[in-house]
Short mmCIF file of C-alpha atoms in Angstrom, two decimals:
data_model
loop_
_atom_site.label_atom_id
_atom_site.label_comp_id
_atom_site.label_asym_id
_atom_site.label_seq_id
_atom_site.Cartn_x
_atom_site.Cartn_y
_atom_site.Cartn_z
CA UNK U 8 0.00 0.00 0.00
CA UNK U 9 1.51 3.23 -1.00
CA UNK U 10 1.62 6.00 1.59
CA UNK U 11 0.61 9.39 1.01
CA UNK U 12 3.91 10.92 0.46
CA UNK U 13 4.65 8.55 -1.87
CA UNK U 14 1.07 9.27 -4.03
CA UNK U 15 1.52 12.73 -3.76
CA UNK U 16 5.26 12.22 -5.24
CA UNK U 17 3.78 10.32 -7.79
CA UNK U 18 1.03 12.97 -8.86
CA UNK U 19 3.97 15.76 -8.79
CA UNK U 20 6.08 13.93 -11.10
CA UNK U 21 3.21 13.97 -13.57
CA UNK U 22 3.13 17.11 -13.27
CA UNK U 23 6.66 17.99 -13.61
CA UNK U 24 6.42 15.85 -16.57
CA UNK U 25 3.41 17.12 -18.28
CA UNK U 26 4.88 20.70 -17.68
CA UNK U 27 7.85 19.30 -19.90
CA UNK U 28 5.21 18.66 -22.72
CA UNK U 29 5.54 14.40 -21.83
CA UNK U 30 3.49 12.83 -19.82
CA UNK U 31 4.18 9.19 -18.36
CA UNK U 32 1.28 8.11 -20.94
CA UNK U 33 3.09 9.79 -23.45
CA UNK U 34 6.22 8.22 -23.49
CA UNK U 35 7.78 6.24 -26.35
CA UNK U 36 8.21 2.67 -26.03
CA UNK U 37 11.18 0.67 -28.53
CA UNK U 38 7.98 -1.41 -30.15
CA UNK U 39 5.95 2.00 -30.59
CA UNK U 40 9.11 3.96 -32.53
CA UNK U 41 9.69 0.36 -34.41
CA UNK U 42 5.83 0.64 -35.67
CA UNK U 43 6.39 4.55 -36.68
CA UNK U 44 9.38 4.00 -38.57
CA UNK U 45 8.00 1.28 -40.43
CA UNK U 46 4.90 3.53 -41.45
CA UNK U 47 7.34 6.50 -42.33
CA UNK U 48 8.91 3.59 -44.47
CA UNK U 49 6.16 2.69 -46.33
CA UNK U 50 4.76 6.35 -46.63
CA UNK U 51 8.05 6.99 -48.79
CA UNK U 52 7.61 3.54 -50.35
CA UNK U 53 4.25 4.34 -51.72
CA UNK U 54 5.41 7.97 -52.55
CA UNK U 55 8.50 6.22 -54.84
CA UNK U 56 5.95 4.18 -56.61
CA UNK U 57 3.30 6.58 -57.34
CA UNK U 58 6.23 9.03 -58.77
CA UNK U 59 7.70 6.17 -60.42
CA UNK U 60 4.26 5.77 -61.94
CA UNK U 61 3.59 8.92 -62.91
CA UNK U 62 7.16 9.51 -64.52
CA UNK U 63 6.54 5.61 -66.84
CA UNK U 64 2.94 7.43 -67.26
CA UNK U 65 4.24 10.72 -68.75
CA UNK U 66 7.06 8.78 -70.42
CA UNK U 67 4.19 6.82 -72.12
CA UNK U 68 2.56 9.52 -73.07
CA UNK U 69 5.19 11.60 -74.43
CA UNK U 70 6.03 8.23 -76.34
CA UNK U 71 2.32 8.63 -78.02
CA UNK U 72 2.73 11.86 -78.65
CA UNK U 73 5.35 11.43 -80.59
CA UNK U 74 3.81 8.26 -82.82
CA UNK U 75 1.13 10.14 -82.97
CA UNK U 76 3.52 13.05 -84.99
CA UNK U 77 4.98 10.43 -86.95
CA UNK U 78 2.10 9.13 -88.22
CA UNK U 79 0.53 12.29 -88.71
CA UNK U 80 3.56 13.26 -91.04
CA UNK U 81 3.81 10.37 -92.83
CA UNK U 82 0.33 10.43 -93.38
CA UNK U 83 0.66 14.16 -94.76
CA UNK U 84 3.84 12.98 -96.65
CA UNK U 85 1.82 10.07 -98.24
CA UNK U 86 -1.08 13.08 -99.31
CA UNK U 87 1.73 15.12 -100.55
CA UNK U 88 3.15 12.48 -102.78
CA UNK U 89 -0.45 12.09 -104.59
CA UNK U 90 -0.33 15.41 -106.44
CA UNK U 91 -3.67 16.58 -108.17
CA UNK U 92 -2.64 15.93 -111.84
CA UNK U 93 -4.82 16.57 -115.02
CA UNK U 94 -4.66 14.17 -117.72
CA UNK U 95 -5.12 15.41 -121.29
CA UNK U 96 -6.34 12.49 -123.04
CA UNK U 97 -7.12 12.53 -127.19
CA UNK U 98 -9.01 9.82 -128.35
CA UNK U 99 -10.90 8.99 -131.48
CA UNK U 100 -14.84 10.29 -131.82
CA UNK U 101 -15.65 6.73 -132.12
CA UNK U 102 -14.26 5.74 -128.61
CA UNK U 103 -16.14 8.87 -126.61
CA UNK U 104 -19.03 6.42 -125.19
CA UNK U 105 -16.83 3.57 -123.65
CA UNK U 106 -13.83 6.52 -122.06
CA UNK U 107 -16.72 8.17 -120.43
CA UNK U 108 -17.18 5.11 -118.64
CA UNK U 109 -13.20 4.29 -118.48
CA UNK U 110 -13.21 7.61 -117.21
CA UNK U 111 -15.63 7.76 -114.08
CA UNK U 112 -14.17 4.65 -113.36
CA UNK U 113 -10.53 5.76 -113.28
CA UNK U 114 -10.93 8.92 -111.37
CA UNK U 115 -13.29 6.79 -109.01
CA UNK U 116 -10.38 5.03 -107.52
CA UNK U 117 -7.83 7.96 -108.14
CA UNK U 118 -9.27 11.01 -106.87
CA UNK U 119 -6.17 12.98 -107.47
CA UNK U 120 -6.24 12.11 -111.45
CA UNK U 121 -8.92 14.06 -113.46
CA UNK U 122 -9.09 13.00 -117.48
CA UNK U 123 -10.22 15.23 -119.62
CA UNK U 124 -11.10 13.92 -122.69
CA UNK U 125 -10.74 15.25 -126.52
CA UNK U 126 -12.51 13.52 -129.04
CA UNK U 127 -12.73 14.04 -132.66
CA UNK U 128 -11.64 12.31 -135.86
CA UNK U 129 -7.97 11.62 -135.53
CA UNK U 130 -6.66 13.74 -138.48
CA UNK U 131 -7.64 16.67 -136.49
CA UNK U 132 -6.25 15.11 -133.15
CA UNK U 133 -3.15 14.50 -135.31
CA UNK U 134 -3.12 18.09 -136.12
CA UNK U 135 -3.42 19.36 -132.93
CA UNK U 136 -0.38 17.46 -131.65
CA UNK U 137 1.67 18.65 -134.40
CA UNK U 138 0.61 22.31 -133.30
CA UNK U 139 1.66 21.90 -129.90
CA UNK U 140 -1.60 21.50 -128.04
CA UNK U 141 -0.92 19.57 -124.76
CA UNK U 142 -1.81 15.46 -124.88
CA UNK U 143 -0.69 12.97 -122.41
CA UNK U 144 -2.15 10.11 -124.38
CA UNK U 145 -3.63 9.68 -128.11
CA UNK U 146 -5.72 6.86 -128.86
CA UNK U 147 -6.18 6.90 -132.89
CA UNK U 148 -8.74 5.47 -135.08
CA UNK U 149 -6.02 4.01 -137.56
CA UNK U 150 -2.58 3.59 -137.63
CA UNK U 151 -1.94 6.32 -139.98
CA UNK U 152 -1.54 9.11 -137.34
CA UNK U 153 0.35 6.94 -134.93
CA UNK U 154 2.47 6.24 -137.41
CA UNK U 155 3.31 9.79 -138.30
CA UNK U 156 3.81 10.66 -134.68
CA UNK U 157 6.44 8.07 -134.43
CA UNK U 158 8.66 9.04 -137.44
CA UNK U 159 8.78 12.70 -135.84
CA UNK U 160 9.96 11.45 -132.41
CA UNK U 161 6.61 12.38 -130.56
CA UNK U 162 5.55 8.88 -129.55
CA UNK U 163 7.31 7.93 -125.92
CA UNK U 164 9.52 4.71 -126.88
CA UNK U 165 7.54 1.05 -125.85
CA UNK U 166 4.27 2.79 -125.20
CA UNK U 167 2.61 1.87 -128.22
CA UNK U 168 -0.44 -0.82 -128.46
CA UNK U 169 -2.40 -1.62 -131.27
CA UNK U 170 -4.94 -2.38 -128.96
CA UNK U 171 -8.41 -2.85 -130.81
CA UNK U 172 -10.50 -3.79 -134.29
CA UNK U 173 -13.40 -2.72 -135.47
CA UNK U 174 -15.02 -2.89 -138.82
CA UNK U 175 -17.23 -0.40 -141.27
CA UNK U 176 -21.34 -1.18 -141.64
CA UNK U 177 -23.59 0.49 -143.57
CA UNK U 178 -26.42 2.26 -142.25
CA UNK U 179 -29.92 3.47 -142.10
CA UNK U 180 -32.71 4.86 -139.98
CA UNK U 181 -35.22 2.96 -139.04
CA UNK U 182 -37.88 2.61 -141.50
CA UNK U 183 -36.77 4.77 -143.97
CA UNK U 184 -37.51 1.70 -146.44
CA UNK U 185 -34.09 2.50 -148.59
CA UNK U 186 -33.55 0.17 -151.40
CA UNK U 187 -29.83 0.34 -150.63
CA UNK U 188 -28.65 -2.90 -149.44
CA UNK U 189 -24.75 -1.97 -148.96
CA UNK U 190 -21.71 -0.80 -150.76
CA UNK U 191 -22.30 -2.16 -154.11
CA UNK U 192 -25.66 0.05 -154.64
CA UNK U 193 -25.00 2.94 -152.85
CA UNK U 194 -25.60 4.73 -155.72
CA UNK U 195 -29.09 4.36 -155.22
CA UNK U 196 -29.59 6.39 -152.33
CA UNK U 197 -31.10 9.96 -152.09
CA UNK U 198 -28.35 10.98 -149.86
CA UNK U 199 -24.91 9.81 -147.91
CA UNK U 200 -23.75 10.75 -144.90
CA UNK U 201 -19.89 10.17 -145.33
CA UNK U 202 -16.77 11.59 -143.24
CA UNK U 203 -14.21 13.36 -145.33
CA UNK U 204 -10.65 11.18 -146.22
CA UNK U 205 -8.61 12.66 -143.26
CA UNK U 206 -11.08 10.84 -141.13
CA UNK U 207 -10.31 6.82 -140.50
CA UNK U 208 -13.87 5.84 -141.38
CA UNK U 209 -14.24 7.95 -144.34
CA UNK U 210 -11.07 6.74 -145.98
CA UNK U 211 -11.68 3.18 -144.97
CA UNK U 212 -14.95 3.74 -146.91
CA UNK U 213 -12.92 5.57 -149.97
CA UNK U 214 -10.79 2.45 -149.66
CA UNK U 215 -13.12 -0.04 -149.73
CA UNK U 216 -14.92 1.65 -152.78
CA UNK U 217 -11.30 1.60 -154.73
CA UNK U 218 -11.13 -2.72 -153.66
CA UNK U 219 -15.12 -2.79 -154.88
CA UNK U 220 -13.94 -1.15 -158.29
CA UNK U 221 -15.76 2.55 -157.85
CA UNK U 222 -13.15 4.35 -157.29
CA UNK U 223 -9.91 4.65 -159.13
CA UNK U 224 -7.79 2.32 -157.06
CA UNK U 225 -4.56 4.22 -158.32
CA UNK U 226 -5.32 7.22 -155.88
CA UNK U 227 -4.11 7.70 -152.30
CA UNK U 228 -7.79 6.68 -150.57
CA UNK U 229 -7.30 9.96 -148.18
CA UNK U 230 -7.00 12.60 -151.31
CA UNK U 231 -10.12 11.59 -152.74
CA UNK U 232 -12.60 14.60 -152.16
CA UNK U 233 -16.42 13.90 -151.59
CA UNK U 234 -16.56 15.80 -154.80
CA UNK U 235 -15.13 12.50 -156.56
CA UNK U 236 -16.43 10.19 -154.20
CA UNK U 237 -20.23 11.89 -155.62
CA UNK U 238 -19.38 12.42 -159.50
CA UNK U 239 -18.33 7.87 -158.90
CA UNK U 240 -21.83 7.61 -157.72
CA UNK U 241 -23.43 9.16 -160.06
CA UNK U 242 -23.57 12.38 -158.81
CA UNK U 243 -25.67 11.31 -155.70
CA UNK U 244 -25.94 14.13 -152.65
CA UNK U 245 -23.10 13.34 -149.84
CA UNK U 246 -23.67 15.50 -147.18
CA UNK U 247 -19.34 15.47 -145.82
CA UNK U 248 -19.21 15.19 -142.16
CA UNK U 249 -16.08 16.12 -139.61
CA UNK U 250 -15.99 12.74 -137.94
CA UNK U 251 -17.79 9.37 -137.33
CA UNK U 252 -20.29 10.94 -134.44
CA UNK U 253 -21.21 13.30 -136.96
CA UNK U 254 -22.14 11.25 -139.64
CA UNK U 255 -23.88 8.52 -137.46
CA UNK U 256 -26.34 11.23 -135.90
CA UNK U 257 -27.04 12.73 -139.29
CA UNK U 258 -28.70 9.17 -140.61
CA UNK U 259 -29.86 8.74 -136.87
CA UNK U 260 -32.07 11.33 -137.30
CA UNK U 261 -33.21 10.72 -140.72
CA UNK U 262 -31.26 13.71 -142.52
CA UNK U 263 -29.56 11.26 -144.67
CA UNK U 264 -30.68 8.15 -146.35
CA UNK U 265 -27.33 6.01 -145.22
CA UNK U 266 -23.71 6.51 -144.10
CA UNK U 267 -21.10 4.72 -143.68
CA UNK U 268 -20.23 4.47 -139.52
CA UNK U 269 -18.04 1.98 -137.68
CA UNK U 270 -20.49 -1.63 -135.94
CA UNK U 271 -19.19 0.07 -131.99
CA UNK U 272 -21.04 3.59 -132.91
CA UNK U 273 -24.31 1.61 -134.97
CA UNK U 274 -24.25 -0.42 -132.16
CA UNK U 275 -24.69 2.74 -129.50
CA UNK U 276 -27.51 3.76 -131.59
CA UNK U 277 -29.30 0.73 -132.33
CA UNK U 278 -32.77 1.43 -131.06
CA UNK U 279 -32.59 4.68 -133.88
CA UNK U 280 -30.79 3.03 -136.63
CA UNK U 281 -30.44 -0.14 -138.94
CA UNK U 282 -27.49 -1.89 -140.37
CA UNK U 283 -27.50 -2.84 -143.82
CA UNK U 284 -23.85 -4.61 -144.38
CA UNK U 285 -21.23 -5.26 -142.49
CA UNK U 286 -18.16 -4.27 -144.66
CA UNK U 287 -15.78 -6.91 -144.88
CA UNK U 288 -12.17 -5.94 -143.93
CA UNK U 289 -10.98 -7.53 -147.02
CA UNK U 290 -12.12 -4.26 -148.70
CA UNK U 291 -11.44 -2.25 -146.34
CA UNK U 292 -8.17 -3.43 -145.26
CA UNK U 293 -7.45 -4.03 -140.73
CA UNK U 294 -8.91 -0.96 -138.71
CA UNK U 295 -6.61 -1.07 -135.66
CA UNK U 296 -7.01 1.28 -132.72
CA UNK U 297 -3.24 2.43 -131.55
CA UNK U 298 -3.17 3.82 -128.46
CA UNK U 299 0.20 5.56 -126.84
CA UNK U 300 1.93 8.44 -124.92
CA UNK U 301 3.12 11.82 -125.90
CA UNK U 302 6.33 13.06 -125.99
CA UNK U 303 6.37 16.52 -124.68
CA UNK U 304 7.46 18.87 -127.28
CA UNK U 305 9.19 20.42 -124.25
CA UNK U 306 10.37 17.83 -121.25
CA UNK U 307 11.01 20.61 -118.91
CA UNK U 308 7.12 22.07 -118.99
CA UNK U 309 6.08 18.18 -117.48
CA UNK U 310 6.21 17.35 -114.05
CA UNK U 311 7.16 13.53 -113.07
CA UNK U 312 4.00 13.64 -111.69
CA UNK U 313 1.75 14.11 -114.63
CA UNK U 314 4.08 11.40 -116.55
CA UNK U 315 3.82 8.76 -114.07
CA UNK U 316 0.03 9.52 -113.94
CA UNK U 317 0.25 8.92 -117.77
CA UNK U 318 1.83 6.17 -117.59
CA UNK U 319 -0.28 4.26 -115.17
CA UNK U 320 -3.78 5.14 -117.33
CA UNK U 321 -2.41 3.45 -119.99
CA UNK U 322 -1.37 0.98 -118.53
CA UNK U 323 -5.25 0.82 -117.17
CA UNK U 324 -6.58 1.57 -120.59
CA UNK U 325 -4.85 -1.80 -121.99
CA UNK U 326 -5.54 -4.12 -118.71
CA UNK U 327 -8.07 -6.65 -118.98
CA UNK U 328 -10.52 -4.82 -116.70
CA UNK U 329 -10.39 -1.91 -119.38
CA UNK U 330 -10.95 -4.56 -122.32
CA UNK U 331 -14.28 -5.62 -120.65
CA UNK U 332 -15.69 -1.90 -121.31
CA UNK U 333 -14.31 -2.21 -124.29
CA UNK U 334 -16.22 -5.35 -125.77
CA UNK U 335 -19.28 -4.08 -124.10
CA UNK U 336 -19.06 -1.71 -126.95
CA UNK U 337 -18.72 -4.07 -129.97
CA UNK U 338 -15.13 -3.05 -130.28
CA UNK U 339 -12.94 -6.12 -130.49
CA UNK U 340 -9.40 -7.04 -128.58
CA UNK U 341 -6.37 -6.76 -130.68
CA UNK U 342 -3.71 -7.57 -128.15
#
């Protein structure tokens, strides 16, 4: 049993030691500072990791970012290299309806490429060259003009393809109740639509009237005017027409009795018009469609661009996939 003196000792020293700031309850025991330390410990532990985690986080990041850059250039480096190119593309009049289809289907899968198409008869495409007007690509009626455009240099080496056929008919509207049945009495119509000699069809036609004996067979088939062509006919009304198109809507709509039009164009028009013979080529000799690319007259003025962009449409003008448009038009495959 304590006595009082001792109790009242004990009660000062509390307060002695609570007026130091530490009570008896207060003090620190070894196990107590053990189990602080260890908490301080992990406190720094955890505060290691989560920085550690936040630097690999922003070092992630940063390592996006920076893909993300990349691929964002290469992306606008791939869009650079696709330049917006215009192709100037001269083709005969007879080959207008199947490159309006080549051609929505080209610049469908080539957005950058736009075709722009010329088409006439191909003495006047020929012409045009010559004067300087820019084409990427000529696709001829005959060989003639191809021909020509090689022996001046203007034809880019191993580009050439003789790529299609095709064959002259006679023709008529429908119902017009001609008695003409063909070539042999074509004297007997009213009137003839007929394209002038520097157009393919019309000197296949003078050509096949030399083989059939009407014309004098001596004379380049080209020079022969429609003048001489009539006066061999007996002096019959030929209404002389700039190309094929021409000549196949004037007996289309009934303006002339017959003409003389290649079996692709009848064939566009066969609900209007009505074929009367188809002209064998033995007459008229092979009508081959060359097609190839144009030799700048100046190198310099052409981008690598535009002649890699030529070169791949021809190369999709003589694929397979291009043939199918083309047969789909009665023209025939001449590879």
């Amino acid at each position: 049993m304590k006595t009082l003196p001792a109790l009242l000792r004990a009660r000062w020293s509390g307060v002695a030691l609570t007026a130091c700031g530490s009570t008896t309850e207060d003090a620190s025991d070894p196990a107590d500072d053990t189990s602080a330390a260890e908490t301080e410990d992990s406190a720094e532990e955890t505060e290691d990791a989560d920085a550690a985690e936040t630097e690999e986080a922003d070092t992630e990041s940063e390592d996006a970012d920076a893909a993300e850059e990349e691929g964002d250039a290469e992306e606008a480096e791939d869009t650079s290299s696709e330049a917006e190119v215009t192709l100037n593309v001269f083709i005969a009049a007879s080959l207008n309806n199947a490159f309006e289809e080549l051609k929505a289907n080209y610049e469908a899968e080539h957005p950058n490429v736009t075709i722009t198409l010329n088409a006439a008869s191909s003495g006047t495409l020929l012409t045009q060259i010559q004067e300087g007007y820019d084409c990427d690509i000529f696709f001829s009626a005959s060989t003639k003009e191809i021909d020509q455009l090689e022996e001046e240099g203007r034809i880019v080496d191993g580009t050439r393809t003789d790529l299609l056929k095709n064959e002259v008919v006679v023709i008529t509207w429908q119902g017009s109740g001609t008695t003409v049945t063909g070539l042999d009495n074509l004297s007997e119509a009213a009137s003839i639509a007929l394209a002038d000699g520097s157009v393919p069809v019309g000197r296949y036609t003078r050509t096949a009237l030399q083989a059939s004996g009407v014309l004098d067979s001596s004379l380049t088939a080209s020079d022969i005017t429609t003048a001489e062509v009539s006066e061999a006919l007996g002096g019959v009304e030929i209404n002389e027409c700039a190309n094929v198109s021409a000549v196949l809507q004037a007996v289309a709509e009934g303006s002339n009795e017959v003409g003389t039009v290649y079996y692709s164009d009848a064939y566009s028009e066969i609900d209007r018009i009505e074929i009367l013979e188809h002209v064998s080529t033995d007459l008229t000799g092979n009508i081959i469609y060359p097609v190839a690319q144009v030799a700048p007259l100046d190198e310099s003025a052409v981008s690598e661009e535009q002649t890699a962009a030529a070169e791949e449409f021809l190369a999709y003008i003589t694929s397979d996939e291009a043939m199918e448009v083309f047969t789909t038009y009665m023209f025939l495959d001449n590879r």
